[in-house]
mmCIF file of N, CA and C in Angstrom:
data_model
loop_
_atom_site.group_PDB
_atom_site.id
_atom_site.type_symbol
_atom_site.label_atom_id
_atom_site.label_comp_id
_atom_site.label_asym_id
_atom_site.label_seq_id
_atom_site.Cartn_x
_atom_site.Cartn_y
_atom_site.Cartn_z
ATOM 1 N N MET A 1 5.377 42.411 0.775
ATOM 2 C CA MET A 1 5.204 41.775 2.057
ATOM 3 C C MET A 1 5.508 40.281 1.902
ATOM 4 N N SER A 2 6.178 39.713 2.869
ATOM 5 C CA SER A 2 6.523 38.290 2.849
ATOM 6 C C SER A 2 6.040 37.628 4.133
ATOM 7 N N TRP A 3 5.281 36.573 3.990
ATOM 8 C CA TRP A 3 4.805 35.815 5.154
ATOM 9 C C TRP A 3 5.328 34.393 5.035
ATOM 10 N N LYS A 4 5.842 33.871 6.130
ATOM 11 C CA LYS A 4 6.360 32.505 6.138
ATOM 12 C C LYS A 4 5.849 31.790 7.369
ATOM 13 N N ILE A 5 5.343 30.596 7.173
ATOM 14 C CA ILE A 5 4.980 29.771 8.330
ATOM 15 C C ILE A 5 6.261 29.111 8.808
ATOM 16 N N GLU A 6 6.608 29.355 10.060
ATOM 17 C CA GLU A 6 7.864 28.854 10.617
ATOM 18 C C GLU A 6 7.675 27.671 11.557
ATOM 19 N N VAL A 7 6.598 27.708 12.373
ATOM 20 C CA VAL A 7 6.396 26.682 13.398
ATOM 21 C C VAL A 7 4.914 26.332 13.499
ATOM 22 N N VAL A 8 4.635 25.037 13.555
ATOM 23 C CA VAL A 8 3.277 24.547 13.766
ATOM 24 C C VAL A 8 3.252 23.844 15.127
ATOM 25 N N PRO A 9 2.422 24.301 16.062
ATOM 26 C CA PRO A 9 2.339 23.628 17.359
ATOM 27 C C PRO A 9 1.571 22.314 17.228
ATOM 28 N N VAL A 10 2.073 21.277 17.891
ATOM 29 C CA VAL A 10 1.442 19.957 17.872
ATOM 30 C C VAL A 10 1.152 19.557 19.316
ATOM 31 N N PRO A 11 -0.122 19.346 19.637
ATOM 32 C CA PRO A 11 -0.475 19.011 21.016
ATOM 33 C C PRO A 11 -0.240 17.525 21.327
ATOM 34 N N VAL A 12 0.533 17.262 22.378
ATOM 35 C CA VAL A 12 0.851 15.887 22.774
ATOM 36 C C VAL A 12 0.697 15.723 24.283
ATOM 37 N N THR A 13 0.514 14.488 24.717
ATOM 38 C CA THR A 13 0.390 14.219 26.152
ATOM 39 C C THR A 13 1.738 13.932 26.806
ATOM 40 N N ASP A 14 2.628 13.272 26.091
ATOM 41 C CA ASP A 14 3.916 12.870 26.635
ATOM 42 C C ASP A 14 5.005 13.397 25.703
ATOM 43 N N VAL A 15 5.708 14.432 26.116
ATOM 44 C CA VAL A 15 6.688 15.104 25.259
ATOM 45 C C VAL A 15 7.814 14.166 24.857
ATOM 46 N N ASP A 16 8.343 13.392 25.791
ATOM 47 C CA ASP A 16 9.451 12.491 25.460
ATOM 48 C C ASP A 16 9.016 11.416 24.470
ATOM 49 N N ARG A 17 7.835 10.842 24.655
ATOM 50 C CA ARG A 17 7.319 9.825 23.732
ATOM 51 C C ARG A 17 7.122 10.433 22.340
ATOM 52 N N ALA A 18 6.551 11.630 22.278
ATOM 53 C CA ALA A 18 6.320 12.293 20.994
ATOM 54 C C ALA A 18 7.644 12.638 20.307
ATOM 55 N N LYS A 19 8.596 13.153 21.074
ATOM 56 C CA LYS A 19 9.897 13.497 20.491
ATOM 57 C C LYS A 19 10.551 12.252 19.904
ATOM 58 N N LYS A 20 10.522 11.161 20.638
ATOM 59 C CA LYS A 20 11.106 9.905 20.156
ATOM 60 C C LYS A 20 10.418 9.457 18.867
ATOM 61 N N PHE A 21 9.082 9.534 18.825
ATOM 62 C CA PHE A 21 8.329 9.144 17.639
ATOM 63 C C PHE A 21 8.729 9.999 16.434
ATOM 64 N N TYR A 22 8.685 11.320 16.592
ATOM 65 C CA TYR A 22 8.962 12.201 15.459
ATOM 66 C C TYR A 22 10.418 12.124 15.000
ATOM 67 N N VAL A 23 11.347 11.938 15.908
ATOM 68 C CA VAL A 23 12.757 11.881 15.537
ATOM 69 C C VAL A 23 13.146 10.486 15.037
ATOM 70 N N GLU A 24 12.865 9.451 15.830
ATOM 71 C CA GLU A 24 13.340 8.110 15.492
ATOM 72 C C GLU A 24 12.488 7.394 14.452
ATOM 73 N N GLN A 25 11.181 7.624 14.454
ATOM 74 C CA GLN A 25 10.331 6.900 13.523
ATOM 75 C C GLN A 25 9.977 7.708 12.279
ATOM 76 N N ILE A 26 9.773 8.995 12.414
ATOM 77 C CA ILE A 26 9.390 9.811 11.271
ATOM 78 C C ILE A 26 10.622 10.411 10.589
ATOM 79 N N GLY A 27 11.670 10.685 11.349
ATOM 80 C CA GLY A 27 12.904 11.202 10.759
ATOM 81 C C GLY A 27 13.096 12.705 10.858
ATOM 82 N N PHE A 28 12.319 13.372 11.738
ATOM 83 C CA PHE A 28 12.510 14.808 11.946
ATOM 84 C C PHE A 28 13.839 15.039 12.668
ATOM 85 N N HIS A 29 14.400 16.220 12.477
ATOM 86 C CA HIS A 29 15.623 16.617 13.168
ATOM 87 C C HIS A 29 15.250 17.315 14.476
ATOM 88 N N ALA A 30 15.898 16.935 15.572
ATOM 89 C CA ALA A 30 15.670 17.589 16.867
ATOM 90 C C ALA A 30 16.532 18.854 16.926
ATOM 91 N N ASP A 31 15.881 20.002 16.752
ATOM 92 C CA ASP A 31 16.594 21.278 16.711
ATOM 93 C C ASP A 31 16.877 21.848 18.092
ATOM 94 N N HIS A 32 15.893 21.706 18.979
ATOM 95 C CA HIS A 32 15.972 22.434 20.246
ATOM 96 C C HIS A 32 15.089 21.734 21.275
ATOM 97 N N ASP A 33 15.601 21.557 22.474
ATOM 98 C CA ASP A 33 14.822 21.000 23.577
ATOM 99 C C ASP A 33 15.260 21.744 24.832
ATOM 100 N N HIS A 34 14.388 22.624 25.303
ATOM 101 C CA HIS A 34 14.776 23.469 26.433
ATOM 102 C C HIS A 34 13.681 23.491 27.499
ATOM 103 N N GLN A 35 14.053 23.161 28.711
ATOM 104 C CA GLN A 35 13.155 23.266 29.861
ATOM 105 C C GLN A 35 13.307 24.686 30.397
ATOM 106 N N VAL A 36 12.345 25.539 30.088
ATOM 107 C CA VAL A 36 12.416 26.949 30.465
ATOM 108 C C VAL A 36 12.295 27.102 31.978
ATOM 109 N N ASP A 37 11.297 26.438 32.552
ATOM 110 C CA ASP A 37 11.095 26.395 34.001
ATOM 111 C C ASP A 37 10.290 25.134 34.297
ATOM 112 N N GLU A 38 9.763 25.003 35.502
ATOM 113 C CA GLU A 38 9.066 23.762 35.862
ATOM 114 C C GLU A 38 7.752 23.562 35.104
ATOM 115 N N THR A 39 7.229 24.594 34.447
ATOM 116 C CA THR A 39 5.952 24.465 33.731
ATOM 117 C C THR A 39 6.072 24.595 32.215
ATOM 118 N N VAL A 40 7.237 25.001 31.713
ATOM 119 C CA VAL A 40 7.375 25.220 30.274
ATOM 120 C C VAL A 40 8.584 24.461 29.720
ATOM 121 N N ARG A 41 8.322 23.613 28.732
ATOM 122 C CA ARG A 41 9.371 22.915 27.978
ATOM 123 C C ARG A 41 9.079 23.146 26.498
ATOM 124 N N PHE A 42 10.088 23.538 25.740
ATOM 125 C CA PHE A 42 9.955 23.878 24.332
ATOM 126 C C PHE A 42 10.838 22.940 23.507
ATOM 127 N N VAL A 43 10.212 22.134 22.652
ATOM 128 C CA VAL A 43 10.938 21.186 21.805
ATOM 129 C C VAL A 43 10.586 21.494 20.350
ATOM 130 N N ARG A 44 11.594 21.869 19.575
ATOM 131 C CA ARG A 44 11.389 22.198 18.161
ATOM 132 C C ARG A 44 11.998 21.096 17.300
ATOM 133 N N LEU A 45 11.195 20.578 16.366
ATOM 134 C CA LEU A 45 11.591 19.477 15.487
ATOM 135 C C LEU A 45 11.299 19.876 14.044
ATOM 136 N N THR A 46 12.191 19.507 13.120
ATOM 137 C CA THR A 46 12.024 19.918 11.729
ATOM 138 C C THR A 46 12.088 18.717 10.786
ATOM 139 N N PRO A 47 11.101 18.607 9.887
ATOM 140 C CA PRO A 47 11.168 17.555 8.862
ATOM 141 C C PRO A 47 12.385 17.786 7.965
ATOM 142 N N PRO A 48 12.987 16.700 7.455
ATOM 143 C CA PRO A 48 14.158 16.870 6.597
ATOM 144 C C PRO A 48 13.820 17.726 5.369
ATOM 145 N N GLY A 49 14.633 18.739 5.124
ATOM 146 C CA GLY A 49 14.459 19.600 3.967
ATOM 147 C C GLY A 49 13.418 20.690 4.124
ATOM 148 N N SER A 50 12.788 20.795 5.280
ATOM 149 C CA SER A 50 11.716 21.765 5.476
ATOM 150 C C SER A 50 12.217 23.062 6.101
ATOM 151 N N ALA A 51 11.580 24.177 5.726
ATOM 152 C CA ALA A 51 11.849 25.464 6.370
ATOM 153 C C ALA A 51 10.888 25.689 7.526
ATOM 154 N N CYS A 52 9.893 24.810 7.671
ATOM 155 C CA CYS A 52 8.900 24.924 8.741
ATOM 156 C C CYS A 52 9.102 23.785 9.734
ATOM 157 N N SER A 53 9.013 24.098 10.999
ATOM 158 C CA SER A 53 9.202 23.121 12.069
ATOM 159 C C SER A 53 7.893 22.890 12.810
ATOM 160 N N ILE A 54 7.917 21.898 13.694
ATOM 161 C CA ILE A 54 6.821 21.728 14.643
ATOM 162 C C ILE A 54 7.378 22.010 16.030
ATOM 163 N N VAL A 55 6.485 22.338 16.956
ATOM 164 C CA VAL A 55 6.893 22.515 18.339
ATOM 165 C C VAL A 55 5.966 21.671 19.206
ATOM 166 N N ILE A 56 6.570 20.917 20.107
ATOM 167 C CA ILE A 56 5.843 20.167 21.121
ATOM 168 C C ILE A 56 6.396 20.600 22.462
ATOM 169 N N GLY A 57 5.694 20.290 23.515
ATOM 170 C CA GLY A 57 6.223 20.645 24.820
ATOM 171 C C GLY A 57 5.140 20.758 25.859
ATOM 172 N N THR A 58 5.486 21.392 26.946
ATOM 173 C CA THR A 58 4.528 21.660 28.015
ATOM 174 C C THR A 58 4.425 23.162 28.196
ATOM 175 N N GLY A 59 3.216 23.616 28.459
ATOM 176 C CA GLY A 59 3.003 25.034 28.700
ATOM 177 C C GLY A 59 3.064 25.907 27.470
ATOM 178 N N ILE A 60 3.001 25.325 26.267
ATOM 179 C CA ILE A 60 3.109 26.145 25.055
ATOM 180 C C ILE A 60 1.975 25.916 24.059
ATOM 181 N N VAL A 61 1.298 24.784 24.135
ATOM 182 C CA VAL A 61 0.244 24.449 23.178
ATOM 183 C C VAL A 61 -1.090 24.390 23.914
ATOM 184 N N GLU A 62 -2.093 25.094 23.404
ATOM 185 C CA GLU A 62 -3.389 25.151 24.072
ATOM 186 C C GLU A 62 -4.413 24.165 23.510
ATOM 187 N N MET A 63 -4.096 23.480 22.413
ATOM 188 C CA MET A 63 -5.018 22.510 21.821
ATOM 189 C C MET A 63 -4.995 21.200 22.614
ATOM 190 N N GLU A 64 -6.054 20.426 22.484
ATOM 191 C CA GLU A 64 -6.111 19.117 23.113
ATOM 192 C C GLU A 64 -5.213 18.140 22.356
ATOM 193 N N PRO A 65 -4.457 17.285 23.058
ATOM 194 C CA PRO A 65 -3.647 16.280 22.376
ATOM 195 C C PRO A 65 -4.515 15.451 21.426
ATOM 196 N N GLY A 66 -3.995 15.251 20.227
ATOM 197 C CA GLY A 66 -4.703 14.477 19.219
ATOM 198 C C GLY A 66 -5.657 15.284 18.363
ATOM 199 N N SER A 67 -5.762 16.584 18.595
ATOM 200 C CA SER A 67 -6.740 17.397 17.874
ATOM 201 C C SER A 67 -6.216 17.985 16.560
ATOM 202 N N LEU A 68 -4.921 17.873 16.298
ATOM 203 C CA LEU A 68 -4.370 18.386 15.053
ATOM 204 C C LEU A 68 -4.764 17.453 13.911
ATOM 205 N N ARG A 69 -5.294 17.997 12.837
ATOM 206 C CA ARG A 69 -5.803 17.192 11.732
ATOM 207 C C ARG A 69 -5.363 17.746 10.391
ATOM 208 N N GLY A 70 -4.673 16.941 9.621
ATOM 209 C CA GLY A 70 -4.466 17.234 8.217
ATOM 210 C C GLY A 70 -3.383 18.206 7.832
ATOM 211 N N VAL A 71 -2.408 18.465 8.693
ATOM 212 C CA VAL A 71 -1.284 19.277 8.245
ATOM 213 C C VAL A 71 -0.576 18.479 7.150
ATOM 214 N N MET A 72 -0.313 19.129 6.016
ATOM 215 C CA MET A 72 0.288 18.446 4.869
ATOM 216 C C MET A 72 1.774 18.704 4.781
ATOM 217 N N ILE A 73 2.475 17.648 4.456
ATOM 218 C CA ILE A 73 3.899 17.717 4.185
ATOM 219 C C ILE A 73 4.101 17.206 2.761
ATOM 220 N N VAL A 74 4.770 17.977 1.931
ATOM 221 C CA VAL A 74 5.046 17.557 0.564
ATOM 222 C C VAL A 74 6.273 16.653 0.574
ATOM 223 N N ILE A 75 6.149 15.518 -0.127
ATOM 224 C CA ILE A 75 7.223 14.527 -0.208
ATOM 225 C C ILE A 75 7.544 14.267 -1.679
ATOM 226 N N ASP A 76 8.675 13.639 -1.935
ATOM 227 C CA ASP A 76 9.074 13.349 -3.313
ATOM 228 C C ASP A 76 8.408 12.099 -3.869
ATOM 229 N N ASP A 77 8.254 11.070 -3.040
ATOM 230 C CA ASP A 77 7.804 9.768 -3.535
ATOM 231 C C ASP A 77 6.908 9.115 -2.483
ATOM 232 N N ALA A 78 5.617 9.037 -2.763
ATOM 233 C CA ALA A 78 4.658 8.504 -1.791
ATOM 234 C C ALA A 78 4.917 7.032 -1.473
ATOM 235 N N GLU A 79 5.170 6.222 -2.481
ATOM 236 C CA GLU A 79 5.405 4.787 -2.254
ATOM 237 C C GLU A 79 6.644 4.565 -1.395
ATOM 238 N N ALA A 80 7.736 5.237 -1.744
ATOM 239 C CA ALA A 80 8.990 5.066 -0.997
ATOM 240 C C ALA A 80 8.850 5.578 0.437
ATOM 241 N N THR A 81 8.188 6.701 0.599
ATOM 242 C CA THR A 81 7.998 7.256 1.942
ATOM 243 C C THR A 81 7.143 6.326 2.783
ATOM 244 N N ARG A 82 6.072 5.794 2.208
ATOM 245 C CA ARG A 82 5.217 4.851 2.927
ATOM 246 C C ARG A 82 6.018 3.625 3.363
ATOM 247 N N ARG A 83 6.814 3.066 2.442
ATOM 248 C CA ARG A 83 7.645 1.897 2.780
ATOM 249 C C ARG A 83 8.573 2.208 3.946
ATOM 250 N N GLU A 84 9.212 3.381 3.904
ATOM 251 C CA GLU A 84 10.137 3.771 4.969
ATOM 252 C C GLU A 84 9.407 3.912 6.308
ATOM 253 N N LEU A 85 8.226 4.515 6.292
ATOM 254 C CA LEU A 85 7.453 4.646 7.528
ATOM 255 C C LEU A 85 7.101 3.275 8.093
ATOM 256 N N LEU A 86 6.641 2.377 7.231
ATOM 257 C CA LEU A 86 6.290 1.034 7.689
ATOM 258 C C LEU A 86 7.504 0.317 8.273
ATOM 259 N N GLU A 87 8.663 0.460 7.623
ATOM 260 C CA GLU A 87 9.898 -0.156 8.127
ATOM 261 C C GLU A 87 10.282 0.393 9.493
ATOM 262 N N ARG A 88 9.907 1.639 9.781
ATOM 263 C CA ARG A 88 10.213 2.268 11.065
ATOM 264 C C ARG A 88 9.118 2.039 12.103
ATOM 265 N N GLY A 89 8.134 1.198 11.766
ATOM 266 C CA GLY A 89 7.086 0.854 12.719
ATOM 267 C C GLY A 89 5.930 1.822 12.788
ATOM 268 N N VAL A 90 5.789 2.697 11.786
ATOM 269 C CA VAL A 90 4.695 3.666 11.755
ATOM 270 C C VAL A 90 3.548 3.076 10.944
ATOM 271 N N GLU A 91 2.346 3.112 11.500
ATOM 272 C CA GLU A 91 1.170 2.688 10.748
ATOM 273 C C GLU A 91 0.830 3.779 9.749
ATOM 274 N N ALA A 92 0.902 3.450 8.474
ATOM 275 C CA ALA A 92 0.641 4.425 7.416
ATOM 276 C C ALA A 92 -0.421 3.871 6.481
ATOM 277 N N SER A 93 -1.236 4.763 5.948
ATOM 278 C CA SER A 93 -2.298 4.353 5.031
ATOM 279 C C SER A 93 -1.705 3.833 3.725
ATOM 280 N N GLU A 94 -2.540 3.192 2.947
ATOM 281 C CA GLU A 94 -2.177 2.875 1.571
ATOM 282 C C GLU A 94 -1.993 4.201 0.840
ATOM 283 N N VAL A 95 -1.318 4.177 -0.288
ATOM 284 C CA VAL A 95 -1.172 5.384 -1.096
ATOM 285 C C VAL A 95 -2.505 5.651 -1.789
ATOM 286 N N ASP A 96 -3.029 6.839 -1.594
ATOM 287 C CA ASP A 96 -4.282 7.282 -2.198
ATOM 288 C C ASP A 96 -3.922 8.126 -3.423
ATOM 289 N N VAL A 97 -4.196 7.586 -4.606
ATOM 290 C CA VAL A 97 -3.836 8.263 -5.846
ATOM 291 C C VAL A 97 -5.011 9.102 -6.331
ATOM 292 N N GLN A 98 -4.752 10.385 -6.516
ATOM 293 C CA GLN A 98 -5.751 11.335 -6.998
ATOM 294 C C GLN A 98 -5.125 12.137 -8.149
ATOM 295 N N PRO A 99 -5.942 12.772 -8.988
ATOM 296 C CA PRO A 99 -5.377 13.588 -10.075
ATOM 297 C C PRO A 99 -4.480 14.721 -9.560
ATOM 298 N N TRP A 100 -4.687 15.158 -8.315
ATOM 299 C CA TRP A 100 -3.933 16.289 -7.750
ATOM 300 C C TRP A 100 -2.793 15.835 -6.837
ATOM 301 N N GLY A 101 -2.491 14.539 -6.868
ATOM 302 C CA GLY A 101 -1.353 14.040 -6.097
ATOM 303 C C GLY A 101 -1.601 12.674 -5.504
ATOM 304 N N GLN A 102 -0.567 12.152 -4.880
ATOM 305 C CA GLN A 102 -0.653 10.878 -4.169
ATOM 306 C C GLN A 102 -0.470 11.156 -2.687
ATOM 307 N N PHE A 103 -1.296 10.518 -1.863
ATOM 308 C CA PHE A 103 -1.354 10.858 -0.449
ATOM 309 C C PHE A 103 -1.131 9.633 0.435
ATOM 310 N N VAL A 104 -0.428 9.864 1.532
ATOM 311 C CA VAL A 104 -0.236 8.862 2.585
ATOM 312 C C VAL A 104 -0.564 9.557 3.896
ATOM 313 N N ARG A 105 -1.286 8.865 4.763
ATOM 314 C CA ARG A 105 -1.659 9.449 6.053
ATOM 315 C C ARG A 105 -1.088 8.598 7.192
ATOM 316 N N PHE A 106 -0.739 9.276 8.266
ATOM 317 C CA PHE A 106 -0.326 8.581 9.491
ATOM 318 C C PHE A 106 -0.708 9.440 10.675
ATOM 319 N N SER A 107 -0.774 8.817 11.837
ATOM 320 C CA SER A 107 -1.061 9.528 13.084
ATOM 321 C C SER A 107 0.082 9.310 14.055
ATOM 322 N N ASP A 108 0.296 10.303 14.917
ATOM 323 C CA ASP A 108 1.293 10.147 15.972
ATOM 324 C C ASP A 108 0.656 9.386 17.141
ATOM 325 N N PRO A 109 1.405 9.087 18.191
ATOM 326 C CA PRO A 109 0.849 8.313 19.312
ATOM 327 C C PRO A 109 -0.363 8.949 19.996
ATOM 328 N N ASP A 110 -0.549 10.264 19.845
ATOM 329 C CA ASP A 110 -1.705 10.934 20.443
ATOM 330 C C ASP A 110 -2.900 11.006 19.504
ATOM 331 N N GLY A 111 -2.705 10.619 18.241
ATOM 332 C CA GLY A 111 -3.796 10.670 17.278
ATOM 333 C C GLY A 111 -3.803 11.902 16.388
ATOM 334 N N ASN A 112 -2.767 12.737 16.466
ATOM 335 C CA ASN A 112 -2.651 13.864 15.539
ATOM 336 C C ASN A 112 -2.442 13.296 14.138
ATOM 337 N N LEU A 113 -3.268 13.715 13.177
ATOM 338 C CA LEU A 113 -3.256 13.161 11.826
ATOM 339 C C LEU A 113 -2.430 14.022 10.876
ATOM 340 N N TRP A 114 -1.511 13.371 10.184
ATOM 341 C CA TRP A 114 -0.651 14.024 9.201
ATOM 342 C C TRP A 114 -0.970 13.490 7.820
ATOM 343 N N VAL A 115 -0.837 14.350 6.812
ATOM 344 C CA VAL A 115 -1.054 13.961 5.424
ATOM 345 C C VAL A 115 0.225 14.268 4.643
ATOM 346 N N LEU A 116 0.737 13.241 3.959
ATOM 347 C CA LEU A 116 1.914 13.415 3.111
ATOM 348 C C LEU A 116 1.433 13.448 1.665
ATOM 349 N N GLN A 117 1.909 14.403 0.875
ATOM 350 C CA GLN A 117 1.477 14.529 -0.503
ATOM 351 C C GLN A 117 2.650 14.539 -1.464
ATOM 352 N N GLU A 118 2.604 13.621 -2.431
ATOM 353 C CA GLU A 118 3.504 13.670 -3.574
ATOM 354 C C GLU A 118 2.764 14.468 -4.640
ATOM 355 N N LEU A 119 3.315 15.598 -5.038
ATOM 356 C CA LEU A 119 2.657 16.441 -6.024
ATOM 357 C C LEU A 119 2.689 15.759 -7.390
ATOM 358 N N PRO A 120 1.678 15.999 -8.227
ATOM 359 C CA PRO A 120 1.680 15.414 -9.570
ATOM 360 C C PRO A 120 2.764 16.065 -10.425
ATOM 361 N N ALA A 121 3.197 15.320 -11.433
ATOM 362 C CA ALA A 121 4.185 15.865 -12.353
ATOM 363 C C ALA A 121 3.586 17.067 -13.067
ATOM 364 N N ARG A 122 4.392 18.082 -13.215
ATOM 365 C CA ARG A 122 3.918 19.286 -13.903
ATOM 366 C C ARG A 122 4.453 19.271 -15.318
ATOM 367 N N GLY A 123 3.586 19.535 -16.249
ATOM 368 C CA GLY A 123 4.029 19.420 -17.623
ATOM 369 C C GLY A 123 3.718 20.542 -18.495
#
């Protein structure tokens, strides 16, 4: 049996503002933006190199905007990623160094919290 997480819904208040943030400031790829009808809009965005996407929109997410907490994205270099986020105007935490990895946190305009993890070297 094979299970794969393909899409994570992210609750937002303003779809256009969120799309701009995730694409222009975070660097996600805009895969799909479709207005199904007057009540449903489906926007799929994918982090670079990821097989899993996020979906934002109207009429598709039942969570309250800002309620998503701690979805982790694995990155290659915490320091470099943090610098890039800051250069793009994203407020990002200091790098938190732990024995199990290095972590950077940021929130989107609605307050959804993301955690970026650089995995420790395996030896």
